[in-house]
Amino acid sequence: MSDNKLNAYNIFDLREQALSRVPKGLFEFCDRGTEDEVSLRNNRSVFDRIRFKPRTLVDVSKRNLETTIFGVKHKMPMVIAPTGTAGLLWYEGEIALAKAARDAGIPFTLATGSMTAMERVADEAGGELWFQLYMWPDRSLSQKLVERAKAAGYKALVVTVDGVHAGNREYNIRNGFTIPFTFTAKNVADVLLHPRWMFGVLARYIFTTGMPRYQNYPTDVRARITAGPMGRSSLRTDSLSWEDLKAMRKVWPHKLIVKGMLHPADAAKAVDCGADAVVVSNHGGRNLDGIISPIEVLPEIADAIGKRATILVDSGFRRGSDVVKALALGAHAVQIGRPTLYGIAAHGEAGAARALEIYREEIGRVMALLGVNTIGELGPEYLHFVDNALRPQSQVRANLKVVEGARAAGEN
Ligand SMILES: Cc1cc2nc3c(=O)[nH]c(=O)nc-3n(C[C@H](O)[C@H](O)[C@H](O)COP(=O)(O)O)c2cc1C
């Protein structure tokens, strides 16, 4: 364990620290799921049904976590997922997150709904930057945004397709934490009880640039978080279709990633439409309750597109061991959303850096104990499946062949 000045030994410690620092309404806005939170819980518990089957007496003294995504070498197989709220948890938190990603040698994805302008993130942090897009009902606004991301040097465009309707998050209404944000007795009291956040984040914005704004919205619709009609909901469209993806492919010259897929047929279609990668994701259990967890469908998607596209996965990864399981099931890299937000909320850039360091240490340790030196060596043969539902189909098929062969030979 490296020098841990922040007293955070795992991601759950950072979560606790974030909880004590930011207003409860804001914390829950970031941390919780939707409706009865079945998806949120399953995103974690699903990992318990996959166990490791290690090899021994392997020299693992030359372990290396490097991985190549889109031809670019990264220091570990992870990506920071788009989350619109880093700039609310910490003053200009997006810049802090991007710097932490740069220093850890992994990509950072800036969300459409961020508080900091994409050009400033590029100028002040640099590194491998991706831009996430929610499609507006008026497609020309989205095109403008994509042009801006291109000019600012973003290397990949992440089109999110699982947010055509906001999830049902009742706690936000109960906490008085809705967007557009309005002041209520409850949320004002919540803010007053968290003076470090009030002075360090909110007041700092108010005394410099005013109430936080969606700096990446096109100028005609740019709004403060307190603004009404052109607030966040206007940035989603429920008419999103494959034609939009094809149109986006025509205008975006770099890598195109489709985020929020859980069906192998959709993943294959996205690649047919020109996507370079898909993110197998249930949006961290925030949109549809009772939805399948990405890890449950990952092997099928890997079977469907693994040879012709990059596969990223997210939702619920809190331990290096979770990451290793996904890599063994066919993912090329794992994205995290909340874990680096906890880090940012608690300690700014240092907290996000600590979150990434925790994953690095945990992944390296698991690889050593599995008898693996490189990410490329990982495969389902290092896993044991407690039930058949999670077993990769290709392996089930291989097993069936063995049984059929044995029957044919009269051994059964
Ligand atoms: C507070 C918050 C805001 C998010 N905002 C966005 C967003 O603007 N665009 C998007 O594509 N995904 C968004 N996501 C989803 C993440 O990109 C990612 O899919 C999810 O957080 C992964 O799950 P994890 O938080 O368990 O790691 C958000 C997630 C959180 C927690």
XYZ file of N, CA and C in Angstrom, residues 204-366:
489
model
N -17.567 30.012 -4.028
C -16.472 30.305 -4.960
C -16.996 30.562 -6.376
N -17.983 29.776 -6.769
C -18.599 30.039 -8.083
C -19.304 31.391 -8.059
N -20.126 31.573 -7.014
C -20.964 32.776 -6.983
C -20.094 34.038 -7.039
N -18.947 34.010 -6.320
C -18.097 35.212 -6.294
C -17.157 35.312 -7.499
N -17.100 34.297 -8.348
C -16.250 34.407 -9.543
C -17.125 34.503 -10.795
N -17.748 33.381 -11.155
C -18.490 33.379 -12.424
C -20.005 33.351 -12.242
N -20.464 33.384 -10.988
C -21.909 33.317 -10.748
C -22.362 31.881 -10.557
N -23.676 31.664 -10.481
C -24.188 30.305 -10.302
C -23.613 29.406 -11.397
N -23.265 28.144 -11.039
C -22.726 27.240 -12.060
C -23.642 27.164 -13.282
N -23.015 27.069 -14.426
C -23.760 27.015 -15.687
C -23.336 25.783 -16.473
N -24.206 25.363 -17.374
C -23.840 24.287 -18.295
C -22.989 24.897 -19.408
N -21.693 24.925 -19.168
C -20.807 25.673 -20.069
C -20.639 25.014 -21.436
N -21.107 23.762 -21.557
C -20.950 23.105 -22.854
C -22.215 23.105 -23.696
N -23.267 23.715 -23.168
C -24.446 23.866 -24.009
C -24.138 24.933 -25.064
N -24.692 24.769 -26.243
C -24.513 25.840 -27.234
C -24.994 27.167 -26.647
N -24.383 28.273 -27.066
C -24.658 29.564 -26.422
C -26.146 29.924 -26.383
N -26.884 29.522 -27.422
C -28.307 29.898 -27.455
C -29.116 29.231 -26.340
N -28.615 28.122 -25.775
C -29.409 27.454 -24.724
C -28.638 27.330 -23.410
N -27.489 27.998 -23.325
C -26.690 27.871 -22.099
C -27.472 28.424 -20.911
N -27.429 27.702 -19.803
C -28.278 28.104 -18.688
C -27.582 27.855 -17.361
N -28.003 28.633 -16.369
C -27.559 28.346 -15.004
C -28.320 27.111 -14.512
N -27.765 26.447 -13.461
C -28.467 25.267 -12.958
C -29.807 25.631 -12.330
N -29.993 26.935 -12.062
C -31.256 27.375 -11.487
C -32.271 27.768 -12.568
N -31.842 27.709 -13.814
C -32.713 28.209 -14.876
C -33.817 27.225 -15.214
N -34.918 27.750 -15.709
C -36.095 26.937 -15.947
C -36.162 26.224 -17.276
N -36.797 26.815 -18.258
C -37.229 26.060 -19.414
C -36.108 25.367 -20.186
N -34.928 25.982 -20.253
C -33.870 25.337 -21.031
C -32.921 24.565 -20.119
N -33.430 24.069 -19.021
C -32.618 23.268 -18.104
C -32.314 21.906 -18.687
N -31.878 20.999 -17.827
C -31.309 19.740 -18.248
C -32.237 18.881 -19.116
N -33.548 18.913 -18.796
C -34.433 18.000 -19.496
C -34.449 18.267 -20.990
N -34.140 19.503 -21.379
C -34.190 19.819 -22.799
C -33.079 19.132 -23.568
N -32.130 18.549 -22.866
C -31.017 17.968 -23.578
C -31.215 16.492 -23.873
N -32.361 15.983 -23.561
C -32.633 14.584 -23.885
C -33.693 14.537 -24.965
N -33.572 13.519 -25.801
C -34.629 13.357 -26.772
C -35.081 11.915 -26.802
N -36.406 11.725 -26.820
C -36.904 10.349 -26.884
C -37.154 9.911 -28.324
N -36.673 10.719 -29.269
C -36.819 10.302 -30.666
C -35.489 9.821 -31.246
N -34.514 9.609 -30.371
C -33.190 9.150 -30.822
C -33.327 7.807 -31.549
N -32.648 7.682 -32.686
C -32.779 6.427 -33.448
C -31.444 6.087 -34.121
N -31.437 4.940 -34.794
C -30.213 4.511 -35.495
C -29.807 5.528 -36.549
N -30.784 6.225 -37.114
C -30.454 7.228 -38.138
C -29.581 8.332 -37.540
N -29.841 8.683 -36.267
C -29.017 9.708 -35.602
C -27.581 9.230 -35.466
N -27.449 7.944 -35.131
C -26.094 7.400 -34.971
C -25.351 7.449 -36.312
N -26.045 7.065 -37.363
C -25.419 7.097 -38.690
C -25.035 8.529 -39.064
N -25.926 9.475 -38.735
C -25.650 10.888 -39.057
C -24.428 11.366 -38.267
N -24.338 10.952 -37.013
C -23.207 11.363 -36.174
C -21.904 10.780 -36.725
N -21.997 9.551 -37.226
C -20.805 8.912 -37.805
C -20.269 9.743 -38.972
N -21.192 10.352 -39.712
C -20.762 11.127 -40.893
C -20.031 12.403 -40.493
N -20.435 13.015 -39.366
C -19.823 14.305 -39.031
C -18.635 14.188 -38.070
N -18.544 13.073 -37.348
C -17.460 12.956 -36.361
C -16.317 12.144 -36.968
N -15.137 12.770 -37.126
C -14.073 12.087 -37.862
C -13.226 11.126 -37.018
N -13.378 11.178 -35.696
C -12.503 10.341 -34.852
C -13.277 9.126 -34.326
N -12.786 8.569 -33.225
C -13.416 7.351 -32.703
C -14.832 7.645 -32.184
N -15.741 6.752 -32.500
C -17.137 6.922 -32.086
C -17.522 5.775 -31.153
N -18.016 6.148 -29.979
C -18.352 5.160 -28.949
C -19.840 5.284 -28.635
N -20.539 4.166 -28.564
C -21.959 4.210 -28.223
C -22.108 3.682 -26.798
N -22.684 4.494 -25.936
C -22.730 4.152 -24.504
C -24.151 3.817 -24.061
N -24.245 2.660 -23.372
C -25.534 2.301 -22.798
C -26.198 1.160 -23.530
N -25.396 0.185 -23.989
C -25.968 -0.951 -24.717
C -25.935 -2.187 -23.845
N -26.984 -2.995 -23.943
C -27.062 -4.220 -23.137
C -27.551 -5.407 -23.966
N -27.735 -5.201 -25.261
C -28.200 -6.312 -26.099
C -27.164 -6.596 -27.179
N -26.775 -7.867 -27.349
C -25.752 -8.180 -28.360
C -26.158 -7.722 -29.762
N -27.455 -7.822 -30.077
C -27.893 -7.419 -31.429
C -27.724 -5.911 -31.614
N -27.975 -5.124 -30.561
C -27.774 -3.672 -30.643
C -26.285 -3.348 -30.792
N -25.471 -4.069 -30.034
C -24.023 -3.820 -30.111
C -23.538 -4.090 -31.531
N -24.004 -5.197 -32.119
C -23.589 -5.543 -33.486
C -24.073 -4.486 -34.472
N -25.301 -4.001 -34.270
C -25.858 -2.993 -35.177
C -25.076 -1.673 -35.061
N -24.687 -1.340 -33.825
C -23.914 -0.105 -33.618
C -22.594 -0.186 -34.389
N -21.961 -1.336 -34.336
C -20.693 -1.504 -35.062
C -20.959 -1.438 -36.564
N -22.066 -2.040 -37.012
C -22.427 -1.952 -38.438
C -22.646 -0.500 -38.860
N -23.123 0.326 -37.931
C -23.360 1.750 -38.237
C -22.069 2.569 -38.152
N -20.976 1.924 -37.846
C -19.689 2.632 -37.853
C -19.116 2.940 -36.483
N -19.735 2.435 -35.412
C -19.163 2.679 -34.075
C -17.852 1.911 -33.934
N -16.901 2.545 -33.266
C -15.620 1.886 -33.004
C -15.651 1.125 -31.684
N -16.583 1.498 -30.821
C -16.650 0.858 -29.508
C -18.054 0.969 -28.952
N -18.387 0.082 -28.038
C -19.622 0.251 -27.269
C -19.271 0.223 -25.787
N -20.084 0.921 -25.004
C -19.980 0.813 -23.549
C -21.170 -0.009 -23.086
N -20.891 -1.199 -22.579
C -21.940 -2.038 -22.007
C -22.215 -1.443 -20.625
N -23.423 -0.898 -20.458
C -23.674 -0.079 -19.264
C -25.159 -0.049 -18.949
N -25.512 -0.026 -17.667
C -26.901 0.293 -17.310
C -26.965 1.639 -16.589
N -26.007 2.515 -16.924
C -25.985 3.886 -16.412
C -25.822 3.885 -14.891
N -25.089 2.906 -14.394
C -24.872 2.830 -12.949
C -26.161 2.578 -12.179
N -27.136 1.919 -12.825
C -28.402 1.621 -12.146
C -29.231 2.858 -11.876
N -29.043 3.914 -12.676
C -29.719 5.189 -12.401
C -30.972 5.408 -13.236
N -31.158 4.623 -14.295
C -32.280 4.933 -15.184
C -33.440 3.948 -15.092
N -33.197 2.682 -15.424
C -34.285 1.695 -15.424
C -34.055 0.705 -14.289
N -35.023 0.618 -13.390
C -34.836 -0.344 -12.296
C -35.236 -1.736 -12.780
N -34.504 -2.742 -12.277
C -34.774 -4.121 -12.694
C -34.081 -4.491 -13.991
N -33.179 -3.659 -14.431
C -32.453 -3.903 -15.690
C -31.322 -4.899 -15.429
N -30.913 -5.607 -16.448
C -29.796 -6.559 -16.354
C -28.501 -5.792 -16.012
N -27.581 -6.449 -15.329
C -26.284 -5.811 -15.068
C -25.352 -6.070 -16.246
N -24.525 -5.102 -16.581
C -23.659 -5.250 -17.749
C -22.837 -6.548 -17.737
N -22.372 -6.935 -16.585
C -21.502 -8.113 -16.516
C -22.273 -9.388 -16.895
N -23.607 -9.346 -16.728
C -24.418 -10.521 -17.067
C -24.527 -10.715 -18.577
N -24.320 -9.666 -19.329
C -24.489 -9.764 -20.781
C -23.158 -9.581 -21.525
N -22.150 -9.197 -20.758
C -20.840 -8.924 -21.372
C -20.314 -10.089 -22.222
N -20.342 -11.339 -21.732
C -19.794 -12.428 -22.561
C -20.502 -12.555 -23.908
N -21.827 -12.376 -23.911
C -22.577 -12.470 -25.177
C -22.167 -11.346 -26.122
N -21.987 -10.162 -25.558
C -21.602 -9.020 -26.400
C -20.171 -9.222 -26.910
N -19.328 -9.774 -26.054
C -17.948 -10.054 -26.490
C -17.960 -11.065 -27.632
N -18.825 -12.070 -27.532
C -18.959 -13.050 -28.625
C -19.405 -12.366 -29.907
N -20.347 -11.406 -29.754
C -20.956 -10.770 -30.932
C -20.023 -9.790 -31.637
N -19.255 -8.988 -30.870
C -18.497 -7.908 -31.539
C -17.024 -7.830 -31.122
N -16.607 -8.705 -30.212
C -15.261 -8.578 -29.618
C -14.127 -8.537 -30.626
N -14.341 -9.148 -31.778
C -13.232 -9.198 -32.754
C -13.204 -7.969 -33.659
N -14.282 -7.195 -33.678
C -14.279 -6.051 -34.608
C -14.482 -4.699 -33.947
N -14.642 -4.668 -32.637
C -14.816 -3.376 -31.958
C -14.275 -3.456 -30.542
N -14.092 -2.276 -29.959
C -13.609 -2.202 -28.575
C -14.815 -2.285 -27.638
N -14.647 -3.027 -26.560
C -15.748 -3.166 -25.601
C -15.339 -2.550 -24.266
N -16.102 -1.536 -23.871
C -15.931 -0.929 -22.552
C -17.142 -1.338 -21.723
N -16.993 -1.335 -20.426
C -18.112 -1.733 -19.571
C -18.105 -0.853 -18.331
N -19.280 -0.554 -17.795
C -19.322 0.150 -16.506
C -20.572 -0.221 -15.736
N -20.683 0.299 -14.550
C -21.806 0.157 -13.615
C -21.466 -0.786 -12.464
N -21.051 -0.198 -11.371
C -20.891 -0.971 -10.139
C -19.492 -1.477 -9.834
N -18.502 -1.080 -10.601
C -17.136 -1.576 -10.373
C -16.490 -0.803 -9.214
N -16.292 -1.470 -8.101
C -15.758 -0.796 -6.915
C -14.446 -1.386 -6.434
N -14.065 -2.524 -6.971
C -12.836 -3.199 -6.579
C -12.035 -3.565 -7.823
N -10.728 -3.638 -7.649
C -9.887 -4.110 -8.744
C -10.311 -5.502 -9.181
N -10.772 -6.316 -8.246
C -11.196 -7.680 -8.611
C -12.398 -7.634 -9.560
N -13.291 -6.658 -9.388
C -14.433 -6.520 -10.310
C -13.915 -6.225 -11.724
N -12.929 -5.342 -11.778
C -12.359 -4.949 -13.079
C -11.739 -6.171 -13.751
N -10.989 -6.946 -12.985
C -10.313 -8.122 -13.556
C -11.354 -9.119 -14.081
N -12.463 -9.280 -13.369
C -13.507 -10.212 -13.832
C -14.048 -9.769 -15.202
N -14.289 -8.468 -15.342
C -14.817 -7.979 -16.628
C -13.803 -8.156 -17.752
N -12.547 -7.913 -17.452
C -11.518 -8.086 -18.484
C -11.446 -9.555 -18.906
N -11.590 -10.445 -17.923
C -11.548 -11.880 -18.224
C -12.771 -12.318 -19.025
N -13.835 -11.525 -18.952
C -15.064 -11.861 -19.695
C -15.141 -11.149 -21.044
N -14.091 -10.455 -21.421
C -14.051 -9.907 -22.773
C -14.053 -8.400 -22.898
N -14.090 -7.654 -21.773
C -14.015 -6.191 -21.887
C -12.564 -5.781 -22.156
N -12.396 -4.698 -22.909
C -11.044 -4.175 -23.132
C -10.649 -3.201 -22.031
N -11.642 -2.538 -21.456
C -11.380 -1.620 -20.340
C -12.675 -1.397 -19.567
N -12.529 -0.913 -18.341
C -13.677 -0.687 -17.456
C -13.786 0.801 -17.139
N -14.997 1.319 -17.171
C -15.229 2.724 -16.819
C -15.739 2.826 -15.384
N -15.401 3.932 -14.744
C -15.970 4.187 -13.420
C -16.603 5.578 -13.414
N -17.749 5.665 -12.748
C -18.435 6.949 -12.639
C -18.328 7.483 -11.224
N -19.079 6.857 -10.307
C -19.122 7.381 -8.938
C -17.779 7.337 -8.201
N -16.988 6.281 -8.341
C -15.773 6.210 -7.501
C -14.878 7.451 -7.577
N -14.641 7.981 -8.773
C -13.806 9.185 -8.834
C -14.602 10.434 -8.407
N -15.941 10.356 -8.511
C -16.734 11.470 -7.970
C -16.603 11.520 -6.444
N -16.602 10.343 -5.796
C -16.403 10.329 -4.338
C -15.059 10.986 -4.016
N -14.042 10.625 -4.789
C -12.703 11.172 -4.555
C -12.689 12.681 -4.690
N -13.330 13.172 -5.773
C -13.399 14.613 -6.031
C -14.163 15.323 -4.913
N -15.297 14.745 -4.533
C -16.143 15.380 -3.518
C -15.387 15.508 -2.199
N -14.584 14.502 -1.874
C -13.897 14.488 -0.578
C -12.620 15.330 -0.587
N -11.835 15.253 -1.678
C -10.497 15.867 -1.653
C -10.089 16.532 -2.972
N -10.983 16.723 -3.896
C -10.598 17.299 -5.180
C -9.705 16.349 -5.966
N -8.744 16.934 -6.690
C -7.900 16.119 -7.579
C -7.197 14.987 -6.813
N -6.730 15.292 -5.598
C -6.006 14.273 -4.823
C -6.902 13.069 -4.525
N -8.193 13.334 -4.307
C -9.121 12.240 -4.017
C -9.362 11.373 -5.248
N -9.503 12.029 -6.414
C -9.698 11.253 -7.641
C -8.444 10.440 -7.938
N -7.282 11.064 -7.716
C -6.018 10.348 -7.940
C -5.929 9.138 -7.005
N -6.379 9.337 -5.765
C -6.345 8.226 -4.797
C -7.272 7.092 -5.261
N -8.447 7.440 -5.770
C -9.372 6.400 -6.256
C -8.692 5.577 -7.355
N -8.027 6.259 -8.265
C -7.391 5.543 -9.376
C -6.213 4.701 -8.886
N -5.516 5.248 -7.883
C -4.396 4.496 -7.304
C -4.901 3.218 -6.608
N -6.044 3.319 -5.956
C -6.629 2.141 -5.294
C -6.914 1.046 -6.334
N -7.535 1.440 -7.462
C -7.807 0.437 -8.505
C -6.495 -0.176 -9.018
N -5.513 0.687 -9.238
C -4.235 0.185 -9.775
C -3.644 -0.864 -8.836
N -3.630 -0.524 -7.540
C -3.055 -1.462 -6.563
C -3.874 -2.752 -6.502
N -5.188 -2.601 -6.501
C -6.035 -3.794 -6.368
C -5.944 -4.687 -7.609
N -5.934 -4.074 -8.786
C -5.838 -4.884 -10.018
C -4.499 -5.629 -10.028
N -3.426 -4.914 -9.691
C -2.089 -5.534 -9.687
C -2.028 -6.699 -8.710
N -2.641 -6.514 -7.561
C -2.617 -7.585 -6.540
C -3.395 -8.804 -7.037
N -4.575 -8.572 -7.610
C -5.388 -9.692 -8.097
C -4.639 -10.431 -9.208
